[in-house]
XYZ file of C-alpha atoms in Angstrom:
685
model
C 55.163 -60.242 -29.863
C 54.454 -60.367 -33.575
C 56.333 -61.908 -36.469
C 56.943 -59.815 -39.573
C 55.472 -60.914 -42.880
C 57.822 -62.187 -45.555
C 57.624 -60.970 -49.158
C 60.382 -63.197 -50.585
C 59.837 -66.942 -50.543
C 63.354 -67.646 -49.217
C 63.180 -65.350 -46.193
C 61.203 -67.295 -43.579
C 64.347 -68.188 -41.584
C 65.403 -64.538 -41.423
C 61.992 -63.418 -40.143
C 62.208 -66.096 -37.443
C 65.661 -64.817 -36.442
C 64.390 -61.207 -36.485
C 61.637 -62.309 -34.055
C 64.146 -63.800 -31.594
C 66.520 -60.798 -31.875
C 63.630 -58.491 -30.966
C 62.460 -60.765 -28.142
C 65.839 -61.542 -26.565
C 68.002 -58.504 -27.435
C 65.267 -55.891 -27.882
C 66.781 -54.806 -31.202
C 64.648 -54.106 -34.259
C 66.776 -55.294 -37.177
C 65.884 -54.520 -40.789
C 65.115 -57.781 -42.599
C 67.163 -56.615 -45.585
C 70.142 -56.055 -43.269
C 69.897 -59.714 -42.223
C 69.491 -60.775 -45.826
C 72.596 -58.914 -46.995
C 74.661 -60.508 -44.213
C 73.417 -64.068 -44.679
C 74.581 -66.957 -46.833
C 71.943 -68.486 -49.121
C 71.461 -71.558 -51.242
C 68.826 -71.994 -53.950
C 66.175 -72.863 -51.325
C 66.975 -70.108 -48.831
C 69.041 -70.172 -45.643
C 69.839 -73.452 -43.889
C 70.078 -74.010 -40.138
C 73.887 -73.889 -40.109
C 73.968 -70.417 -41.678
C 71.059 -69.259 -39.530
C 73.083 -70.261 -36.448
C 76.145 -68.381 -37.737
C 74.058 -65.252 -38.353
C 72.490 -65.506 -34.872
C 75.987 -65.470 -33.307
C 76.524 -61.937 -34.648
C 73.738 -60.834 -32.299
C 75.070 -62.796 -29.298
C 72.395 -65.471 -29.691
C 73.022 -69.194 -29.408
C 70.830 -71.338 -31.645
C 70.737 -75.090 -30.931
C 68.886 -77.597 -33.114
C 67.587 -81.039 -32.156
C 65.915 -84.012 -33.732
C 62.489 -84.338 -32.142
C 59.283 -86.204 -33.051
C 55.848 -84.692 -32.576
C 55.004 -86.640 -29.421
C 58.098 -85.307 -27.657
C 57.327 -81.816 -28.963
C 53.852 -81.995 -27.379
C 55.304 -83.020 -24.039
C 57.746 -80.090 -23.751
C 57.087 -77.824 -20.745
C 55.463 -74.430 -21.385
C 58.654 -72.608 -20.368
C 60.447 -74.026 -23.451
C 58.210 -72.027 -25.768
C 58.447 -70.161 -28.072
C 60.538 -72.658 -30.017
C 61.550 -72.804 -33.688
C 60.587 -75.730 -35.916
C 61.057 -76.845 -39.495
C 58.063 -77.928 -41.573
C 57.487 -78.887 -45.200
C 54.971 -76.727 -47.071
C 54.327 -76.945 -50.797
C 57.424 -79.183 -51.127
C 59.633 -76.500 -49.548
C 61.181 -76.303 -46.092
C 59.671 -73.526 -43.987
C 60.576 -72.155 -40.545
C 57.905 -71.482 -37.909
C 57.897 -70.459 -34.238
C 55.564 -72.460 -32.016
C 53.876 -70.196 -29.462
C 52.187 -72.971 -27.507
C 50.487 -76.352 -27.894
C 47.131 -76.994 -26.285
C 45.119 -80.200 -26.097
C 43.889 -80.047 -29.700
C 45.909 -77.448 -31.629
C 49.384 -76.092 -32.305
C 49.568 -72.281 -32.221
C 52.479 -70.795 -34.158
C 53.917 -67.588 -35.561
C 54.061 -67.836 -39.362
C 56.011 -65.288 -41.429
C 54.087 -66.382 -44.542
C 51.039 -64.556 -43.174
C 52.647 -62.363 -40.494
C 50.105 -63.718 -37.997
C 49.578 -66.354 -35.319
C 48.070 -69.403 -37.005
C 46.847 -72.723 -35.636
C 46.530 -76.311 -36.854
C 45.095 -79.466 -35.368
C 47.658 -81.909 -33.983
C 47.331 -84.413 -36.837
C 47.534 -81.651 -39.474
C 50.713 -80.212 -37.971
C 52.251 -83.660 -37.496
C 51.914 -84.333 -41.245
C 54.091 -81.332 -42.152
C 56.500 -81.384 -39.181
C 60.061 -82.314 -40.224
C 61.091 -83.550 -36.761
C 63.545 -80.675 -36.354
C 63.302 -78.063 -33.587
C 65.678 -75.311 -32.510
C 65.972 -73.157 -29.428
C 67.425 -69.653 -29.277
C 69.065 -68.295 -26.127
C 70.841 -65.051 -25.310
C 74.555 -65.570 -24.620
C 75.029 -61.997 -23.430
C 73.440 -58.619 -23.926
C 74.079 -57.136 -27.358
C 75.703 -53.784 -26.619
C 77.081 -52.698 -29.985
C 75.636 -49.353 -30.970
C 74.927 -49.996 -34.636
C 72.249 -49.008 -37.094
C 70.801 -52.314 -38.254
C 69.549 -50.860 -41.502
C 70.999 -50.717 -44.978
C 72.475 -47.484 -46.248
C 70.139 -45.586 -48.572
C 71.610 -45.978 -52.045
C 68.492 -44.770 -53.870
C 68.599 -41.184 -52.567
C 70.709 -39.817 -55.420
C 68.463 -41.504 -57.984
C 65.284 -39.799 -56.715
C 65.850 -36.435 -58.344
C 62.300 -35.063 -58.110
C 63.137 -32.304 -55.592
C 65.024 -30.285 -58.204
C 61.771 -28.830 -59.584
C 60.259 -27.940 -56.204
C 60.193 -24.162 -56.809
C 58.780 -24.628 -60.322
C 56.007 -26.872 -58.969
C 55.307 -24.389 -56.182
C 54.839 -21.538 -58.693
C 52.602 -23.696 -60.909
C 50.502 -24.665 -57.888
C 50.059 -21.016 -56.841
C 49.148 -19.924 -60.375
C 46.687 -22.811 -60.737
C 44.957 -21.997 -57.447
C 44.750 -18.264 -58.246
C 43.057 -19.111 -61.525
C 40.672 -21.608 -59.912
C 39.603 -19.412 -57.023
C 39.293 -16.357 -59.225
C 36.947 -18.353 -61.462
C 34.701 -19.203 -58.505
C 33.770 -15.512 -58.139
C 32.191 -15.534 -61.606
C 28.911 -16.953 -60.271
C 28.893 -14.574 -57.293
C 29.340 -11.546 -59.563
C 26.592 -12.804 -61.869
C 24.038 -13.555 -59.139
C 24.812 -10.817 -56.639
C 25.657 -7.914 -58.993
C 24.858 -8.285 -62.700
C 21.422 -9.860 -62.303
C 20.421 -6.758 -60.382
C 22.025 -4.172 -62.720
C 21.226 -6.048 -65.985
C 24.263 -4.482 -67.678
C 24.754 -6.677 -70.763
C 28.020 -5.035 -71.875
C 29.562 -5.524 -68.435
C 28.231 -9.101 -68.424
C 30.011 -9.814 -71.731
C 33.210 -8.192 -70.461
C 33.118 -10.251 -67.268
C 32.385 -13.371 -69.313
C 35.360 -12.686 -71.632
C 37.623 -12.059 -68.673
C 36.736 -15.296 -66.910
C 36.877 -17.248 -70.200
C 40.454 -16.012 -70.652
C 41.289 -17.113 -67.116
C 39.911 -20.579 -67.855
C 42.043 -20.874 -70.997
C 45.129 -19.840 -69.015
C 44.174 -22.419 -66.365
C 43.972 -25.163 -69.031
C 47.388 -24.167 -70.424
C 48.852 -24.099 -66.906
C 47.437 -27.573 -66.209
C 48.928 -28.865 -69.473
C 52.371 -27.435 -68.612
C 52.163 -28.965 -65.136
C 51.197 -32.409 -66.481
C 53.981 -32.369 -69.089
C 56.578 -31.287 -66.483
C 55.502 -34.008 -64.045
C 55.473 -36.682 -66.762
C 58.967 -35.707 -67.912
C 60.191 -35.765 -64.325
C 58.571 -39.172 -63.790
C 60.236 -40.583 -66.914
C 63.587 -39.149 -65.837
C 63.374 -40.720 -62.372
C 62.164 -44.040 -63.777
C 65.003 -44.194 -66.304
C 67.609 -43.301 -63.676
C 66.449 -46.063 -61.313
C 65.940 -48.605 -64.125
C 69.384 -47.963 -65.623
C 71.136 -48.341 -62.278
C 69.014 -51.345 -61.292
C 69.971 -53.250 -64.459
C 73.634 -52.235 -64.086
C 73.577 -53.490 -60.503
C 72.065 -56.836 -61.489
C 74.726 -57.279 -64.165
C 77.470 -56.518 -61.646
C 76.389 -59.184 -59.133
C 78.051 -62.537 -58.642
C 75.979 -65.706 -58.986
C 76.095 -66.394 -55.235
C 74.855 -62.876 -54.392
C 72.192 -63.036 -57.073
C 70.954 -66.327 -55.573
C 69.530 -64.345 -52.638
C 66.687 -63.431 -54.994
C 64.556 -65.659 -57.199
C 63.641 -64.554 -60.704
C 60.115 -63.688 -59.538
C 61.567 -61.639 -56.635
C 63.676 -59.639 -59.093
C 60.700 -59.082 -61.399
C 58.572 -58.010 -58.432
C 61.150 -55.447 -57.303
C 61.671 -54.263 -60.878
C 57.910 -53.703 -61.242
C 58.002 -51.258 -58.296
C 60.155 -48.758 -60.191
C 57.254 -47.256 -62.158
C 55.191 -46.667 -58.984
C 58.194 -45.114 -57.193
C 58.846 -42.708 -60.069
C 55.176 -41.748 -60.368
C 54.813 -41.168 -56.628
C 58.025 -39.146 -56.358
C 57.269 -36.962 -59.387
C 53.709 -36.166 -58.269
C 54.251 -35.927 -54.513
C 55.734 -32.422 -54.309
C 53.136 -30.823 -56.594
C 50.258 -32.569 -54.819
C 51.466 -31.480 -51.394
C 51.947 -27.860 -52.507
C 48.712 -27.571 -54.464
C 46.436 -29.462 -52.068
C 47.802 -27.785 -48.947
C 47.396 -24.336 -50.504
C 43.927 -25.278 -51.768
C 42.857 -26.341 -48.279
C 44.224 -23.190 -46.602
C 42.783 -20.725 -49.123
C 39.425 -22.552 -49.329
C 39.132 -22.681 -45.558
C 39.826 -18.958 -45.231
C 37.277 -18.143 -47.956
C 34.696 -20.466 -46.376
C 35.227 -18.845 -42.977
C 34.813 -15.438 -44.648
C 31.564 -16.615 -46.262
C 30.162 -18.287 -43.108
C 31.966 -19.824 -40.136
C 29.179 -22.302 -39.264
C 29.090 -23.697 -42.797
C 32.856 -24.119 -42.552
C 32.418 -26.162 -39.329
C 29.799 -28.352 -41.037
C 32.168 -29.069 -43.948
C 35.096 -29.781 -41.576
C 33.033 -32.234 -39.504
C 31.964 -34.274 -42.554
C 35.448 -34.180 -44.081
C 37.171 -35.161 -40.822
C 34.838 -38.124 -40.382
C 35.497 -39.226 -43.966
C 39.259 -38.847 -43.407
C 39.157 -41.183 -40.373
C 37.229 -43.838 -42.312
C 39.530 -43.547 -45.348
C 42.615 -43.876 -43.174
C 41.373 -47.103 -41.569
C 40.297 -48.601 -44.903
C 43.559 -47.591 -46.615
C 45.597 -49.506 -44.039
C 43.479 -52.559 -44.836
C 44.007 -52.004 -48.568
C 47.770 -51.768 -48.020
C 47.942 -55.179 -46.325
C 45.759 -56.692 -49.057
C 47.952 -55.139 -51.763
C 50.951 -57.229 -50.692
C 48.771 -60.362 -50.736
C 47.708 -59.423 -54.254
C 51.333 -58.929 -55.379
C 52.276 -62.315 -53.920
C 49.337 -64.061 -55.632
C 50.037 -62.279 -58.930
C 53.689 -63.378 -58.912
C 52.682 -66.942 -58.058
C 50.199 -67.069 -60.923
C 52.706 -65.454 -63.302
C 55.187 -68.276 -62.632
C 52.494 -70.859 -63.328
C 51.478 -69.036 -66.527
C 55.092 -69.058 -67.732
C 55.406 -72.765 -66.889
C 52.222 -73.516 -68.822
C 53.488 -71.613 -71.863
C 56.681 -73.684 -71.836
C 54.789 -76.941 -71.196
C 52.399 -76.209 -74.072
C 55.181 -77.329 -76.407
C 55.119 -80.813 -74.876
C 52.541 -83.565 -75.174
C 50.655 -84.093 -71.898
C 48.527 -86.982 -70.677
C 45.203 -86.615 -68.846
C 46.821 -86.697 -65.397
C 49.229 -83.899 -66.290
C 46.445 -81.815 -67.829
C 44.289 -82.285 -64.723
C 47.181 -81.334 -62.416
C 48.060 -78.125 -64.290
C 44.456 -77.078 -64.871
C 43.750 -77.567 -61.166
C 46.887 -75.596 -60.224
C 45.899 -72.778 -62.574
C 42.333 -72.810 -61.187
C 43.524 -72.535 -57.568
C 46.017 -69.744 -58.265
C 43.580 -67.839 -60.484
C 40.972 -67.765 -57.719
C 43.560 -66.894 -55.069
C 44.510 -63.882 -57.194
C 40.904 -62.907 -57.841
C 40.088 -63.279 -54.150
C 42.906 -60.847 -53.293
C 41.708 -58.575 -56.083
C 38.107 -58.727 -54.837
C 39.185 -58.000 -51.250
C 40.820 -54.765 -52.428
C 37.769 -53.990 -54.584
C 35.427 -54.381 -51.567
C 37.460 -51.981 -49.449
C 37.591 -49.417 -52.244
C 33.846 -49.672 -52.756
C 33.325 -49.266 -49.000
C 35.308 -46.016 -49.238
C 33.132 -44.856 -52.120
C 29.933 -45.656 -50.200
C 31.035 -43.618 -47.208
C 32.153 -40.804 -49.479
C 28.771 -40.867 -51.167
C 26.975 -40.749 -47.831
C 29.088 -37.998 -46.308
C 30.651 -35.798 -48.966
C 28.090 -36.141 -51.772
C 25.206 -35.487 -49.367
C 27.097 -32.597 -47.803
C 25.825 -30.333 -50.600
C 22.244 -31.117 -49.632
C 22.823 -30.292 -45.973
C 24.688 -27.117 -46.923
C 21.860 -25.972 -49.225
C 19.318 -26.721 -46.483
C 21.293 -24.776 -43.879
C 22.045 -21.909 -46.282
C 18.378 -21.642 -47.288
C 17.399 -20.917 -43.680
C 20.063 -18.206 -43.618
C 18.816 -16.771 -46.926
C 15.291 -16.651 -45.475
C 16.752 -14.479 -42.690
C 18.674 -12.344 -45.216
C 21.925 -13.472 -43.605
C 23.194 -15.227 -46.756
C 23.064 -14.601 -50.511
C 22.732 -16.885 -53.542
C 26.238 -15.890 -54.570
C 27.569 -16.946 -51.183
C 25.775 -20.294 -51.507
C 27.255 -20.958 -54.960
C 30.754 -20.046 -53.734
C 30.320 -22.383 -50.734
C 29.269 -25.261 -52.988
C 32.267 -24.561 -55.222
C 34.677 -24.493 -52.275
C 33.593 -27.819 -50.720
C 35.799 -30.005 -53.004
C 38.802 -27.783 -52.283
C 38.443 -28.530 -48.573
C 37.343 -32.172 -48.677
C 39.559 -33.428 -51.526
C 42.916 -32.392 -49.967
C 41.981 -33.986 -46.640
C 40.903 -37.244 -48.321
C 44.007 -37.140 -50.526
C 46.205 -37.057 -47.413
C 44.760 -40.413 -46.288
C 45.574 -41.840 -49.736
C 49.081 -40.383 -49.553
C 49.616 -42.002 -46.147
C 48.864 -45.411 -47.686
C 50.903 -44.694 -50.811
C 53.783 -43.427 -48.686
C 53.796 -46.721 -46.764
C 53.847 -48.654 -50.037
C 56.508 -46.277 -51.388
C 58.701 -46.887 -48.319
C 58.303 -50.667 -48.650
C 59.073 -50.560 -52.370
C 62.094 -48.284 -51.866
C 63.373 -50.688 -49.183
C 63.075 -53.629 -51.592
C 64.842 -51.732 -54.388
C 67.492 -50.473 -51.980
C 68.262 -54.063 -50.957
C 69.342 -54.836 -54.525
C 71.567 -51.731 -54.618
C 73.194 -52.837 -51.349
C 74.190 -56.252 -52.654
C 77.941 -56.511 -53.057
C 79.092 -56.093 -56.659
C 81.891 -58.108 -58.185
C 85.272 -56.477 -57.690
C 86.231 -54.510 -60.790
C 89.829 -53.289 -60.641
C 90.378 -50.804 -63.470
C 93.639 -49.336 -62.173
C 95.492 -52.622 -61.655
C 98.326 -54.212 -63.610
C 97.351 -54.982 -67.225
C 97.996 -58.553 -68.390
C 99.147 -58.713 -71.993
C 98.816 -62.498 -72.355
C 97.603 -65.164 -69.926
C 100.394 -67.768 -69.753
C 99.501 -69.554 -66.536
C 97.035 -69.524 -63.648
C 98.073 -70.728 -60.189
C 95.662 -71.765 -57.428
C 96.808 -71.830 -53.804
C 94.453 -72.901 -50.999
C 91.409 -71.887 -53.053
C 88.201 -72.491 -51.092
C 84.692 -71.630 -52.252
C 81.150 -72.569 -51.264
C 77.798 -71.144 -52.298
C 76.929 -71.129 -48.596
C 79.018 -71.223 -45.428
C 80.077 -74.654 -44.255
C 79.473 -76.420 -47.582
C 82.608 -76.455 -49.734
C 82.347 -76.829 -53.493
C 85.979 -76.009 -54.261
C 89.063 -76.779 -52.158
C 92.150 -76.657 -54.372
C 95.409 -76.754 -52.439
C 97.916 -76.278 -55.252
C 97.335 -76.425 -59.003
C 98.789 -74.704 -62.070
C 96.872 -74.264 -65.317
C 99.400 -73.501 -68.061
C 98.340 -75.675 -70.992
C 95.254 -77.053 -72.699
C 93.471 -79.126 -70.057
C 90.452 -81.405 -70.068
C 88.885 -82.002 -66.665
C 86.712 -85.000 -65.862
C 84.841 -86.052 -62.745
C 81.448 -87.081 -61.471
C 78.483 -84.698 -61.467
C 78.583 -82.142 -58.665
C 82.330 -82.346 -58.013
C 82.841 -78.620 -58.792
C 84.063 -78.602 -62.414
C 81.523 -76.059 -63.695
C 81.902 -73.989 -60.524
C 85.632 -73.606 -61.213
C 84.882 -72.339 -64.728
C 82.319 -69.868 -63.367
C 84.845 -68.617 -60.798
C 87.503 -68.086 -63.486
C 84.890 -66.203 -65.528
C 84.369 -63.724 -62.641
C 80.840 -64.932 -61.920
C 81.527 -65.824 -58.270
C 83.001 -63.992 -55.308
C 83.550 -64.631 -51.576
C 86.187 -67.232 -52.357
C 89.223 -67.598 -50.131
C 92.853 -68.306 -50.976
C 95.053 -67.033 -53.756
C 94.805 -66.978 -57.541
C 97.809 -65.765 -59.513
C 97.984 -65.045 -63.229
C 101.508 -64.911 -64.624
C 102.754 -64.871 -60.989
C 100.685 -61.720 -60.254
C 97.994 -61.832 -57.573
C 94.529 -61.521 -59.109
C 93.680 -58.708 -56.684
C 96.422 -56.563 -58.268
C 95.399 -57.152 -61.887
C 93.257 -54.851 -64.042
C 90.167 -57.075 -64.051
C 88.360 -54.933 -66.594
C 90.997 -55.801 -69.206
C 91.648 -59.328 -67.932
C 88.138 -60.684 -68.422
C 88.021 -59.411 -71.982
C 90.660 -62.080 -72.668
C 88.531 -64.878 -71.181
C 85.383 -66.540 -72.511
C 83.149 -69.256 -71.081
C 80.659 -71.124 -73.284
C 78.192 -73.612 -71.816
C 75.270 -75.673 -73.042
C 72.974 -73.570 -70.822
C 73.832 -70.109 -72.160
C 70.826 -67.838 -72.635
C 69.713 -66.765 -76.125
C 67.884 -63.373 -76.010
C 65.282 -62.266 -78.561
C 67.722 -60.819 -81.095
C 68.946 -61.616 -84.567
C 71.716 -64.224 -84.614
C 74.274 -61.686 -85.808
C 73.387 -59.172 -83.072
C 73.535 -61.910 -80.430
C 77.062 -62.810 -81.549
C 78.458 -59.322 -82.142
C 76.364 -57.017 -79.893
C 75.738 -54.984 -83.063
C 79.340 -53.712 -83.009
C 80.627 -53.060 -86.531
C 84.196 -54.268 -85.835
C 82.859 -57.555 -84.401
C 80.626 -58.088 -87.438
C 83.494 -57.353 -89.800
C 85.761 -59.807 -87.987
C 83.133 -62.559 -87.896
C 82.269 -62.254 -91.607
C 85.977 -62.204 -92.458
C 86.643 -65.428 -90.505
C 83.527 -67.140 -91.882
C 85.008 -66.550 -95.301
C 88.593 -67.399 -94.290
C 87.737 -70.685 -92.571
C 84.993 -71.671 -95.044
C 82.225 -71.779 -92.428
C 79.432 -70.961 -94.878
C 78.910 -74.571 -95.908
C 78.644 -75.558 -92.205
C 76.037 -72.844 -91.660
C 74.161 -74.154 -94.696
C 74.276 -77.731 -93.355
C 73.020 -76.511 -89.995
C 70.363 -74.306 -91.653
C 71.592 -71.263 -89.715
C 70.789 -67.797 -91.050
C 72.865 -65.081 -89.384
C 70.050 -62.596 -89.997
C 67.444 -64.949 -88.560
C 65.729 -64.248 -85.227
C 66.285 -66.025 -81.934
C 62.942 -66.504 -80.184
C 62.287 -67.394 -76.524
C 65.796 -68.511 -75.571
C 66.339 -69.993 -79.023
C 63.363 -72.360 -78.845
C 62.915 -71.956 -82.600
C 66.264 -73.751 -83.062
C 67.515 -77.256 -82.355
C 70.038 -77.862 -79.577
C 72.701 -78.498 -82.203
C 71.953 -75.212 -83.957
C 72.089 -73.287 -80.673
C 75.410 -74.856 -79.690
C 76.905 -74.125 -83.128
C 75.742 -70.502 -83.041
C 77.274 -70.078 -79.586
C 80.607 -71.453 -80.820
C 80.695 -68.823 -83.578
C 81.692 -66.365 -80.829
C 85.128 -67.961 -81.023
C 85.547 -66.574 -84.562
C 85.103 -62.920 -83.593
C 88.298 -62.291 -81.607
C 91.221 -64.195 -80.163
C 91.123 -65.118 -76.473
C 93.827 -66.111 -73.998
C 91.636 -68.512 -72.001
C 88.723 -70.409 -73.559
C 86.512 -72.481 -71.257
C 84.027 -74.921 -72.793
C 81.421 -76.750 -70.702
C 79.626 -79.554 -72.598
C 79.322 -77.409 -75.740
C 79.755 -80.113 -78.412
C 77.349 -82.709 -76.987
C 74.417 -81.890 -79.302
C 76.245 -81.228 -82.571
C 76.363 -83.834 -85.354
C 79.715 -85.636 -85.269
C 80.955 -84.724 -88.770
C 80.123 -81.037 -88.278
C 81.529 -81.181 -84.755
C 84.944 -82.426 -85.838
C 85.234 -79.885 -88.652
C 84.212 -77.071 -86.315
C 86.833 -78.137 -83.753
C 89.611 -78.026 -86.333
C 88.647 -74.551 -87.500
C 88.464 -73.283 -83.882
C 91.930 -74.704 -83.216
C 93.334 -72.902 -86.257
C 91.929 -69.479 -85.316
C 92.394 -69.749 -81.525
C 95.893 -71.192 -81.876
C 97.378 -69.161 -78.989
C 94.666 -69.764 -76.389
C 94.669 -72.086 -73.371
C 91.590 -74.348 -73.546
C 89.952 -75.595 -70.349
C 87.254 -78.111 -71.303
C 84.554 -80.225 -69.651
C 82.756 -83.055 -71.456
C 81.249 -86.200 -69.995
C 81.482 -87.773 -73.469
C 85.123 -86.659 -73.864
C 84.071 -84.469 -76.770
C 87.101 -82.170 -76.534
C 88.907 -79.869 -78.954
C 92.256 -80.899 -77.414
C 92.842 -84.362 -75.939
C 96.411 -84.225 -74.694
C 95.939 -83.474 -70.974
C 92.885 -85.004 -69.278
C 92.847 -84.468 -65.512
C 90.649 -86.094 -62.870
C 89.243 -83.056 -61.072
C 88.480 -85.001 -57.911
C 92.222 -85.556 -57.444
C 92.714 -81.765 -57.474
C 89.594 -80.609 -55.658
C 89.809 -81.986 -52.103
C 86.427 -80.888 -50.766
C 85.698 -81.884 -47.169
């Protein structure tokens, strides 16, 4: 048995479960299938949710508290057994294979291999938690445990197959026709010494070369356009998908995981656009070259095939090694990228010697991990080049030697020799290219699988054909239950009506901000009923509804745009409305006090502004259009008191018909007439 290697930092528990499903139920389940059907928190999947997921495959997972001495004394029949360790300050699942007198041998999804540690080393990271997995009954459901392919329609490269085929044929005709130039010169014209015919032949083959160059240019332009088209199609849909996901679904991926998957798009587009032409052209080149070589001399053809076949076998083995090292390199590169971004942010803060030493040491370690992965790939590539130099580059020498003996016997001509030398690359290159395509195809399949996972994540429900709500008058909650992961409730509201300006208070972590996120359509998988104006939310046109709702928080992101574009999305009507209300409510003097220029640039999440400036800019969104429900989460905390009070009054005047739902630990509210203790409403268990 082997354990699969994880690419996402949160997935160790799923790879452990995949191992036990394969071992006990003999089912090979796609890791992304498990991931889609699991419940995550910010650190991955906990034991409770892992147990719930195991039940779907008729497996019973039982966890125990167990110290290392007891673990060592377990009988051999109890293994393999799952354990929880702490690595790099994160919980990590392993499967212990066996424990001998000095070492613990375990399956580790971080490496995809069986690793071992000395007893004292393992004891230091062991979290005193073990779990067993047993088969309740045989899993008999006939299902395909893979995600549906939602990238197929985006990969549109096949539409130019016939065009590529014609280009490939034309290119090969031109190339192989050109190879006869030297044969005609050496075998015919050198004997006849006809200068006029020589010039005519030269002009003819020169024209063919020019046509070949034009054909190559057309081919390259067509492939590049196709590549750009595929890349844009995937990129557009990828971004749309990300924007359609709820927070709890998006939590299944870290920011670095998303960036990693996003970075695959360019490779996928390049591979897809080039694949068809390469297959057509190289396959035809190999067939035609082989036939010509056999026509020239069968024994020389066998010599070329032997050297090329040997090189192909070596390339194939080395390429599989390169593939495994490539994923290590990607992992190291992402790890270093996160550290680089942290260092850029930390550069704005003063650091003592201990902090500088810690971060420099961390950077040093991750830099050399990356360069080690890079050098491993470099060594394998250079090994390929050495073998190619020994076999293919020296093949010409052997061919010349062999051909010379034939020429001595008058069984071969100089023209035949030159044609043979010309044909060698057209036989060897396609064969070697196939080994590269095998590796690239494996990478392509892995990358497509990772992209496809994102497309399979469940989007937020968008009901465009439902009942339109003209004005939100009240919102009723009945038996509303929500948790970011199964078994851990964040919201449990039995019966509550929101029909007036309300200020909610409560201790940190009691679910106040989560309620606002849920009302802003950022969360799904909640249970119970929400009614707006006595109409069930599931029957309402959500596309129109959420245009009437706005949520502002003190953690909102500020992209690299001008202030005015950030507020208005560069929509003329929004700009006109904002400028009109700035004038109407005399906001210019507040902007002057705050030193805010609407045409100024926001840089790096607004780091060129103070917290008070950022909060004030965000609140200007409330002067663009009227809303029915305005939710404010700690938005006034960093604004100077005199400005704050004036801003509140002006917001109240413009948004005079809205229901305000506000959170503020300092009771910094716009309205103060209806403060509610949220813990008396939210009865989480």
